[in-house]
Coordinates of N, CA and C in Angstrom, one line a residue:
M86 N 118.9 112.1 50.0 CA 120.1 111.1 48.5 C 121.7 112.7 48.8
T87 N 122.8 112.2 48.6 CA 123.2 113.0 49.3 C 123.8 113.4 48.5
K88 N 125.1 114.5 47.8 CA 126.0 115.1 46.8 C 126.4 114.0 46.2
A89 N 126.9 112.9 46.5 CA 128.1 111.3 46.1 C 126.6 110.7 45.6
Q90 N 125.2 111.0 46.0 CA 124.1 109.9 45.2 C 123.9 110.9 43.5
I91 N 123.6 112.3 43.9 CA 123.5 113.7 43.2 C 124.8 113.1 41.7
V92 N 126.4 112.7 41.9 CA 127.1 113.2 41.4 C 126.8 111.6 40.4
D93 N 126.6 111.2 41.0 CA 126.6 108.8 40.5 C 125.3 109.3 39.6
Q94 N 124.4 109.6 40.1 CA 123.5 109.9 39.0 C 123.0 110.4 37.9
I95 N 124.1 111.4 37.6 CA 124.5 112.6 36.4 C 125.6 112.3 35.7
A96 N 126.0 111.6 36.4 CA 127.8 110.6 35.4 C 126.7 109.7 34.8
E97 N 126.0 109.0 35.4 CA 125.8 108.2 34.9 C 124.4 108.9 33.4
A98 N 123.7 109.4 33.3 CA 122.7 109.9 32.4 C 123.0 110.6 31.6
T99 N 124.9 111.6 31.2 CA 125.8 112.6 30.8 C 126.7 111.3 29.8
G100 N 126.8 110.3 31.0 CA 128.4 109.8 29.8 C 129.0 110.2 30.5
L101 N 129.4 111.4 31.5 CA 130.7 111.8 32.0 C 131.5 111.0 33.1
T102 N 132.1 111.3 33.5 CA 133.4 110.5 34.5 C 132.5 110.9 35.8
K103 N 133.1 110.5 37.0 CA 132.0 111.2 38.1 C 133.4 112.5 38.3
I104 N 134.4 112.3 37.9 CA 134.9 113.7 38.9 C 135.1 114.5 37.7
E105 N 134.4 114.3 36.1 CA 133.7 115.6 35.5 C 132.0 116.2 36.3
T106 N 131.8 114.8 37.1 CA 130.4 115.2 37.3 C 130.8 115.8 38.3
E107 N 131.1 115.7 39.3 CA 131.6 116.6 40.5 C 132.2 117.8 40.2
A108 N 132.5 118.3 39.7 CA 133.7 119.6 39.4 C 132.4 120.4 38.8
V109 N 131.3 119.7 38.6 CA 129.9 120.6 37.6 C 129.3 120.2 38.8
V110 N 128.6 120.2 39.4 CA 128.5 120.2 40.5 C 128.8 121.2 41.5
D111 N 130.1 120.5 41.6 CA 130.8 121.5 42.7 C 130.7 123.3 42.2
G112 N 131.0 123.6 41.4 CA 130.8 124.9 40.4 C 129.4 125.1 40.6
F113 N 128.0 124.3 40.3 CA 127.1 125.0 40.3 C 126.7 125.0 41.5
M114 N 127.2 124.4 42.6 CA 127.5 125.3 43.9 C 127.9 126.4 44.4
H115 N 128.9 126.3 43.9 CA 129.9 127.7 44.3 C 129.2 129.0 43.7
T116 N 128.7 128.2 43.2 CA 128.2 129.9 41.6 C 126.2 130.2 42.7
V117 N 125.9 129.6 42.2 CA 124.5 130.0 43.3 C 124.9 130.8 45.3
I118 N 126.0 130.4 45.8 CA 125.6 130.8 47.1 C 126.4 132.4 46.8
E119 N 127.5 132.5 45.4 CA 128.2 133.2 45.4 C 127.2 133.7 45.3
A120 N 126.4 133.8 44.1 CA 125.6 135.2 43.2 C 124.6 135.1 44.7
V121 N 123.7 134.0 45.4 CA 123.0 134.9 46.9 C 124.0 135.8 48.3
V122 N 125.3 135.5 47.9 CA 125.9 136.2 49.5 C 126.4 137.6 48.4
D123 N 126.3 137.5 47.4 CA 126.5 139.0 46.3 C 124.5 139.7 46.6
G124 N 124.1 138.9 47.0 CA 122.4 140.4 46.8 C 121.8 139.8 45.7
E125 N 122.1 138.8 44.6 CA 121.5 138.3 43.2 C 120.7 137.4 44.3
G126 N 119.5 137.1 42.4 CA 119.0 135.8 43.1 C 118.9 135.5 42.0
V127 N 119.2 133.8 41.9 CA 119.2 132.6 41.2 C 117.6 131.9 41.1
E128 N 117.6 132.4 39.4 CA 116.2 131.8 39.4 C 116.8 130.4 38.4
L129 N 115.9 129.7 38.9 CA 116.0 128.1 37.7 C 114.6 128.4 37.0
R130 N 114.2 128.1 35.9 CA 112.9 127.7 35.8 C 112.3 126.2 36.0
G131 N 111.2 125.4 36.2 CA 111.2 124.8 36.3 C 111.5 124.3 37.4
F132 N 112.7 125.1 37.9 CA 112.5 124.0 39.6 C 112.8 124.9 41.0
G133 N 113.6 125.9 40.9 CA 112.9 127.4 41.9 C 114.2 128.4 41.5
S134 N 113.6 129.6 42.8 CA 114.5 130.5 43.7 C 115.2 130.9 44.6
F135 N 116.2 131.2 44.5 CA 117.3 130.9 45.3 C 118.0 132.2 45.6
R136 N 117.4 133.2 47.1 CA 117.9 134.7 47.4 C 118.1 134.4 49.0
A137 N 118.9 135.8 49.1 CA 118.4 136.3 50.7 C 117.3 136.8 51.5
Q138 N 117.4 136.7 52.4 CA 116.0 137.4 53.2 C 116.4 137.2 53.9
E139 N 115.9 139.0 54.0 CA 116.3 139.8 55.7 C 115.3 139.7 56.8
R140 N 115.9 139.5 58.0 CA 114.4 138.9 59.1 C 114.9 139.5 59.6
A141 N 114.3 140.7 60.2 CA 114.5 141.4 61.2 C 114.9 141.5 62.4
A142 N 114.9 142.2 63.4 CA 114.9 142.0 65.0 C 113.4 141.7 65.7
R143 N 114.5 140.9 66.7 CA 112.8 140.3 67.0 C 112.7 140.2 68.5
T144 N 111.7 140.4 69.4 CA 112.2 139.9 71.0 C 111.3 138.0 71.0
A145 N 112.0 137.4 71.5 CA 111.3 136.4 71.6 C 111.2 135.7 73.1
R146 N 111.4 134.4 73.9 CA 110.8 134.0 75.0 C 111.6 132.6 75.6
N147 N 112.1 133.1 76.3 CA 113.4 131.7 76.8 C 111.8 131.1 77.5
P148 N 111.7 129.5 77.0 CA 109.7 128.8 77.7 C 111.0 128.6 79.2
R149 N 111.6 128.2 79.7 CA 111.5 128.2 80.5 C 111.2 129.1 81.5
T150 N 112.2 130.3 81.4 CA 111.9 131.0 82.2 C 110.5 132.5 82.5
N151 N 110.3 132.8 80.7 CA 109.0 132.6 80.2 C 110.3 134.8 80.2
E152 N 111.0 134.6 80.6 CA 111.4 136.3 79.2 C 112.2 136.8 78.4
P153 N 112.0 137.2 78.6 CA 112.0 138.0 77.1 C 113.6 138.5 76.5
V154 N 113.8 137.9 75.3 CA 115.1 137.7 74.3 C 115.3 138.3 73.4
P155 N 116.4 139.5 73.1 CA 116.5 139.9 72.1 C 116.9 138.8 71.4
V156 N 116.4 138.9 69.9 CA 116.9 138.2 68.6 C 117.5 139.2 67.6
A157 N 118.3 139.2 67.2 CA 119.7 139.9 66.3 C 119.4 139.5 64.4
A158 N 118.5 141.2 63.8 CA 118.9 140.2 62.4 C 119.3 139.9 61.5
R159 N 119.1 139.2 60.5 CA 120.2 138.7 60.1 C 119.7 138.4 58.4
T160 N 120.3 137.8 58.0 CA 120.1 137.8 56.3 C 119.9 135.9 56.2
L161 N 119.3 135.3 55.5 CA 119.1 134.1 55.6 C 118.9 133.7 53.9
P162 N 119.3 132.5 53.4 CA 119.8 131.6 52.7 C 117.5 131.3 52.4
V163 N 117.6 131.4 51.3 CA 116.0 130.8 51.3 C 115.8 129.9 49.8
F164 N 114.9 128.6 49.9 CA 115.3 128.8 48.4 C 113.0 128.8 48.5
K165 N 112.5 128.9 47.1 CA 111.5 128.4 46.7 C 111.2 127.8 46.0
P166 N 110.5 126.3 46.0 CA 110.2 125.7 44.9 C 109.6 126.1 43.5
A167 N 109.5 126.0 42.4 CA 108.4 126.2 41.0 C 107.5 125.7 41.2
A168 N 106.6 126.5 40.5 CA 105.0 126.1 40.2 C 104.8 124.2 40.2
E169 N 106.0 124.7 38.7 CA 105.9 122.5 38.6 C 106.6 121.7 39.7
F170 N 108.1 122.7 40.3 CA 108.0 121.5 41.2 C 107.4 120.7 42.4
K171 N 106.1 121.9 42.9 CA 105.5 121.8 44.0 C 105.0 120.5 43.6
R172 N 103.9 121.0 42.7 CA 102.7 119.7 41.5 C 103.9 118.6 41.8
R173 N 104.4 118.1 41.0 CA 105.1 117.0 40.6 C 105.4 116.8 42.4
V174 N 105.6 117.5 43.0 CA 105.8 116.5 44.6 C 104.0 116.0 45.2
Q175 N 103.8 117.2 45.1 CA 102.1 116.9 45.7 C 101.2 115.8 45.0
D176 N 101.6 115.6 43.6 CA 101.0 113.9 43.1 C 101.5 113.7 43.4
A177 N 102.9 113.7 43.3 CA 104.0 112.3 44.2 C 103.3 111.8 45.7
H178 N 102.9 113.1 46.2 CA 102.5 112.0 48.1 C 100.9 112.4 48.2
A179 N 100.4 112.7 47.0 CA 99.2 112.6 47.5 C 98.1 111.5 46.6
E180 N 98.9 110.1 46.6 CA 98.2 108.6 46.4 C 98.5 107.9 48.0

């Protein structure tokens, strides 16, 4: 599902115009991104949580030469779905 499809569905469900809905979706995404960048977690009960996660530096291997390759430490955004979210996805795909 694309952002445009999300905007269409929310606009239809709420009665807002697509322009208003797109502004809300953009605002939501901007707020979540800025919070995670600033080191805050974002928790949406029943949906999931967004946060930044530190990955330590490590040594990997080049698969062609088998030579060690250093991989720098980095910070990545992660999403952890809520239990209800996971359960609904599992139930939908269990059949």
